[in-house]
Short mmCIF file of C-alpha atoms in Angstrom, two decimals:
data_model
loop_
_atom_site.label_atom_id
_atom_site.label_comp_id
_atom_site.label_asym_id
_atom_site.label_seq_id
_atom_site.Cartn_x
_atom_site.Cartn_y
_atom_site.Cartn_z
CA MET U 984 0.00 0.00 0.00
CA LEU U 985 1.01 3.61 -0.58
CA THR U 986 0.77 6.31 2.07
CA MET U 987 -2.49 8.12 2.77
CA SER U 988 -0.89 11.30 1.44
CA GLN U 989 0.00 9.58 -1.83
CA TYR U 990 -3.52 8.26 -2.29
CA GLN U 991 -5.06 11.64 -1.54
CA SER U 992 -2.67 13.42 -3.89
CA ALA U 993 -3.62 10.93 -6.61
CA ILE U 994 -7.33 11.66 -6.07
CA GLU U 995 -6.63 15.39 -6.30
CA GLN U 996 -4.42 15.10 -9.39
CA TYR U 997 -6.52 12.64 -11.35
CA SER U 998 -9.80 14.39 -10.50
CA GLY U 999 -8.33 17.65 -11.75
CA GLN U 1000 -7.27 16.00 -15.00
CA PHE U 1001 -10.67 14.36 -15.33
CA LEU U 1002 -12.42 17.73 -15.03
CA GLU U 1003 -10.18 19.14 -17.77
CA VAL U 1004 -11.21 16.28 -20.06
CA VAL U 1005 -14.90 16.86 -19.25
CA GLN U 1006 -14.60 20.55 -20.04
CA SER U 1007 -13.26 19.77 -23.52
CA SER U 1008 -15.71 16.92 -24.26
CA ASP U 1009 -19.17 16.58 -25.71
CA LEU U 1010 -21.08 15.29 -22.68
CA ASN U 1011 -23.24 13.16 -24.99
CA SER U 1012 -20.24 11.38 -26.53
CA PRO U 1013 -19.92 7.65 -25.74
CA VAL U 1014 -17.35 6.09 -23.39
CA PRO U 1015 -16.32 2.87 -25.19
CA SER U 1016 -14.80 1.24 -22.10
CA CYS U 1017 -18.08 1.72 -20.19
CA PRO U 1018 -20.69 0.40 -22.66
CA GLY U 1019 -23.89 2.41 -22.69
CA TRP U 1020 -22.39 5.38 -20.85
CA THR U 1021 -21.82 8.90 -22.11
CA MET U 1022 -19.26 11.35 -20.74
CA ALA U 1023 -22.07 12.85 -18.66
CA ASP U 1024 -22.82 9.41 -17.18
CA LEU U 1025 -19.16 8.83 -16.38
CA THR U 1026 -18.89 12.24 -14.71
CA GLN U 1027 -22.05 11.63 -12.70
CA HIS U 1028 -20.72 8.24 -11.62
CA LEU U 1029 -17.27 9.38 -10.52
CA SER U 1030 -18.55 12.44 -8.68
CA GLY U 1031 -21.38 10.44 -7.16
CA THR U 1032 -19.01 7.82 -5.76
CA GLN U 1033 -16.70 10.54 -4.46
CA ARG U 1034 -19.54 12.28 -2.63
CA TRP U 1035 -20.85 8.92 -1.42
CA SER U 1036 -17.42 8.12 0.04
CA THR U 1037 -17.21 11.55 1.65
CA GLU U 1038 -20.49 11.01 3.48
CA ILE U 1039 -19.42 7.54 4.61
CA VAL U 1040 -16.16 8.87 6.02
CA ARG U 1041 -17.92 11.76 7.77
CA THR U 1042 -20.57 9.57 9.40
CA GLY U 1043 -18.83 6.19 9.61
CA THR U 1044 -21.94 4.53 8.20
CA ARG U 1045 -23.23 3.50 4.80
CA ALA U 1046 -24.73 6.31 2.69
CA GLU U 1047 -27.01 6.77 -0.30
CA LEU U 1048 -25.46 7.42 -3.69
CA PRO U 1049 -26.27 11.02 -4.69
CA VAL U 1050 -27.38 12.22 -8.11
CA GLY U 1051 -26.04 15.44 -9.56
CA PRO U 1052 -27.32 18.04 -12.04
CA LEU U 1053 -27.61 17.30 -15.74
CA ASP U 1054 -26.59 20.64 -17.24
CA ARG U 1055 -22.91 21.19 -18.10
CA ALA U 1056 -22.23 24.13 -15.77
CA GLY U 1057 -23.99 22.48 -12.86
CA LEU U 1058 -22.33 19.11 -13.43
CA GLU U 1059 -18.84 20.57 -13.72
CA LEU U 1060 -19.30 22.55 -10.50
CA TRP U 1061 -20.81 19.52 -8.75
CA PHE U 1062 -17.82 17.43 -9.77
CA SER U 1063 -15.24 20.05 -8.77
CA ASP U 1064 -16.83 20.70 -5.36
CA GLY U 1065 -17.26 16.97 -4.72
CA ALA U 1066 -13.64 16.10 -5.47
CA ARG U 1067 -12.39 18.97 -3.32
CA GLY U 1068 -14.66 17.95 -0.44
CA LEU U 1069 -13.52 14.32 -0.61
CA VAL U 1070 -9.83 15.17 -0.45
CA GLN U 1071 -10.36 17.65 2.39
CA THR U 1072 -12.41 15.12 4.38
CA LEU U 1073 -9.86 12.34 3.89
CA ARG U 1074 -7.00 14.61 4.94
CA GLU U 1075 -8.80 15.65 8.12
CA ILE U 1076 -10.00 12.22 9.29
CA ASP U 1077 -7.95 9.79 11.38
CA PRO U 1078 -7.14 6.95 8.92
CA GLN U 1079 -7.88 4.43 11.70
CA GLN U 1080 -11.31 5.87 12.46
CA PRO U 1081 -13.87 3.01 12.34
CA THR U 1082 -15.81 3.48 9.10
CA TRP U 1083 -18.14 1.31 7.05
CA ASN U 1084 -16.68 -0.16 3.87
CA PHE U 1085 -17.18 -3.26 1.74
CA GLY U 1086 -13.70 -4.71 2.21
CA PRO U 1087 -12.22 -7.11 4.74
CA GLU U 1088 -11.36 -6.15 8.30
CA PRO U 1089 -10.29 -3.74 9.65
CA ARG U 1090 -13.04 -1.46 8.41
CA VAL U 1091 -11.48 1.95 8.86
CA ALA U 1092 -11.38 5.29 7.02
CA SER U 1093 -8.06 4.61 5.27
CA PHE U 1094 -9.95 2.21 2.95
CA TRP U 1095 -11.58 5.17 1.19
CA SER U 1096 -8.36 7.04 0.39
CA ARG U 1097 -7.11 3.95 -1.39
CA ARG U 1098 -10.41 3.07 -3.08
CA GLN U 1099 -11.04 6.56 -4.42
CA ALA U 1100 -7.49 6.95 -5.71
CA HIS U 1101 -8.02 3.89 -7.90
CA GLU U 1102 -11.55 4.93 -8.84
CA ALA U 1103 -10.24 8.27 -10.11
CA ALA U 1104 -7.30 6.68 -11.94
CA VAL U 1105 -9.32 4.09 -13.86
CA HIS U 1106 -12.09 6.52 -14.76
CA LEU U 1107 -9.58 9.12 -15.92
CA TRP U 1108 -8.28 6.43 -18.26
CA ASP U 1109 -11.88 5.85 -19.44
CA ALA U 1110 -12.31 9.55 -20.17
CA MET U 1111 -8.96 9.94 -21.91
CA ASN U 1112 -9.51 6.80 -23.97
CA ALA U 1113 -12.92 8.10 -25.05
CA GLN U 1114 -11.15 11.14 -26.48
CA GLY U 1115 -8.48 9.03 -28.16
CA ARG U 1116 -5.77 10.43 -25.88
CA PRO U 1117 -3.01 8.31 -24.31
CA PHE U 1118 -2.84 8.00 -20.54
CA GLU U 1119 -1.00 5.60 -18.25
CA ILE U 1120 -1.60 5.18 -14.54
CA GLU U 1121 1.57 5.70 -12.50
CA PRO U 1122 3.27 2.27 -12.04
CA LYS U 1123 3.31 2.10 -8.23
CA LEU U 1124 -0.30 3.23 -7.98
CA ALA U 1125 -1.30 0.72 -10.68
CA ALA U 1126 0.56 -2.08 -8.85
CA ASP U 1127 -1.29 -1.15 -5.68
CA GLY U 1128 -4.51 -1.24 -7.68
CA ILE U 1129 -3.76 -4.84 -8.68
CA ASP U 1130 -3.38 -5.68 -5.01
CA GLU U 1131 -6.64 -3.93 -4.20
CA VAL U 1132 -8.51 -6.05 -6.74
CA CYS U 1133 -6.92 -9.23 -5.40
CA THR U 1134 -7.61 -8.47 -1.74
CA VAL U 1135 -10.80 -6.37 -1.74
CA PHE U 1136 -12.89 -7.20 -4.80
CA LEU U 1137 -11.91 -10.85 -4.77
CA TYR U 1138 -12.82 -10.93 -1.08
CA MET U 1139 -16.33 -9.77 -2.02
CA LYS U 1140 -16.66 -12.46 -4.68
CA LEU U 1141 -15.44 -15.27 -2.44
CA ARG U 1142 -17.64 -14.08 0.43
CA HIS U 1143 -20.64 -14.61 -1.84
CA ALA U 1144 -19.16 -17.73 -3.49
CA SER U 1145 -19.67 -16.12 -6.89
CA LEU U 1146 -16.52 -17.31 -8.66
CA PRO U 1147 -16.35 -20.66 -10.47
CA ASP U 1148 -14.69 -23.71 -8.91
CA TRP U 1149 -12.38 -24.06 -11.90
CA ALA U 1150 -10.84 -20.65 -11.27
CA PRO U 1151 -7.03 -20.66 -11.45
CA ALA U 1152 -4.63 -18.92 -9.10
CA LEU U 1153 -3.14 -15.94 -10.92
CA THR U 1154 0.18 -14.29 -10.14
CA PHE U 1155 0.63 -10.76 -11.48
CA ILE U 1156 4.20 -9.53 -11.92
CA PRO U 1157 4.43 -5.85 -12.92
CA THR U 1158 7.62 -5.52 -14.94
CA ASP U 1159 7.98 -1.80 -14.18
CA VAL U 1160 7.80 -2.07 -10.37
CA ALA U 1161 10.76 -3.67 -8.60
CA ASP U 1162 10.24 -6.72 -6.39
CA CYS U 1163 6.49 -6.80 -6.85
CA ALA U 1164 4.28 -9.85 -7.31
CA VAL U 1165 0.59 -10.11 -6.41
CA GLN U 1166 -1.27 -13.41 -6.16
CA LEU U 1167 -4.96 -13.89 -6.73
CA LYS U 1168 -6.39 -17.08 -5.22
CA ALA U 1169 -9.68 -17.20 -7.02
CA SER U 1170 -11.52 -20.08 -5.36
CA HIS U 1171 -12.20 -21.67 -1.98
CA ARG U 1172 -9.87 -24.57 -2.79
CA GLU U 1173 -6.43 -24.87 -1.32
CA LEU U 1174 -4.00 -22.87 -3.43
CA ALA U 1175 -1.92 -25.97 -4.21
CA ASP U 1176 -4.97 -27.61 -5.84
CA ALA U 1177 -5.66 -24.78 -8.29
CA PRO U 1178 -4.00 -24.42 -11.70
CA HIS U 1179 -1.47 -21.59 -11.69
CA VAL U 1180 -1.07 -18.88 -14.32
CA THR U 1181 1.51 -16.08 -14.19
CA LEU U 1182 0.97 -12.80 -16.05
CA ARG U 1183 3.82 -10.33 -16.67
CA GLY U 1184 3.41 -6.84 -18.08
CA SER U 1185 3.36 -3.21 -17.07
CA ALA U 1186 1.38 -2.49 -13.90
CA HIS U 1187 -0.91 -0.27 -15.97
CA ASP U 1188 -1.73 -3.02 -18.49
CA LEU U 1189 -2.27 -5.66 -15.81
CA LEU U 1190 -4.60 -3.36 -13.87
CA LEU U 1191 -6.63 -2.51 -16.98
CA ALA U 1192 -6.98 -6.22 -17.73
CA LEU U 1193 -8.32 -6.84 -14.22
CA TRP U 1194 -10.84 -4.03 -14.68
CA GLY U 1195 -11.97 -5.34 -18.06
CA ARG U 1196 -10.50 -2.43 -20.00
CA ARG U 1197 -8.22 -4.53 -22.21
CA ASP U 1198 -7.54 -8.12 -23.21
CA LEU U 1199 -4.35 -10.07 -22.51
CA GLN U 1200 -2.73 -9.36 -25.88
CA GLY U 1201 0.87 -8.26 -25.31
CA ILE U 1202 0.93 -9.57 -21.72
CA GLN U 1203 3.36 -12.44 -21.15
CA ILE U 1204 1.51 -15.50 -19.87
CA GLU U 1205 2.98 -18.59 -18.28
CA GLY U 1206 0.36 -21.31 -17.99
CA ASP U 1207 -3.11 -21.70 -19.44
CA ALA U 1208 -3.94 -18.38 -21.13
CA ALA U 1209 -7.51 -19.48 -21.84
CA LEU U 1210 -8.15 -20.10 -18.14
CA ALA U 1211 -6.72 -16.70 -17.25
CA SER U 1212 -8.88 -14.95 -19.86
CA ALA U 1213 -11.98 -16.82 -18.74
CA LEU U 1214 -11.44 -15.85 -15.10
CA LEU U 1215 -10.92 -12.18 -15.94
CA ALA U 1216 -14.08 -12.27 -18.07
CA SER U 1217 -16.09 -13.85 -15.23
CA GLY U 1218 -16.39 -10.55 -13.35
CA ILE U 1219 -13.85 -10.15 -10.55
CA THR U 1220 -14.45 -6.40 -10.66
CA PRO U 1221 -17.88 -4.73 -10.94
#
């Protein structure tokens, strides 16, 4: 994990870049990586989750997802104010303050600095990709995002027994982050009983594959590539 300050700086930076993309976009234009969504939908979603997280951190309890304005001026202001409020709230709260979240124990406020850093990073990629502009998530943050998927979102799937029994154990090795390997044990079986597949590539590419933003083309695979692709397509992330 990175420091709370690094997560919060990432939220601030990536939210600022996201707003710049929104300001230069047609809000009715599609977002290919989020089928059925427009840029307005993506903006509503990111700002809504940021405001939702802010309320959770402030109260310590689960909150309702808010809905923002539809007009451009109102939506841009809603987004800007929401991102600023989230960062301010996260910087002021004790990271160990007991706070509701959907991850494993301990359920404390620090969860939301991490979660919203990755939310902003992936959705900034969505927005940039929709405009045909290149963007890569910073390697250490992307590597941490791989770990978050493997420890938080996988936890949710296993808790509800919603992954298939044939699921392999995946090991992700980001080639641009030194001494980093993340393992995903994707079933209730003992790890030794599961087929193993190792994926090597940039942290950015591996993270996008986990979030369904790209296929495994160009990623080095050791083991059964078809099993790895099938697991990633089965919905580890929402």
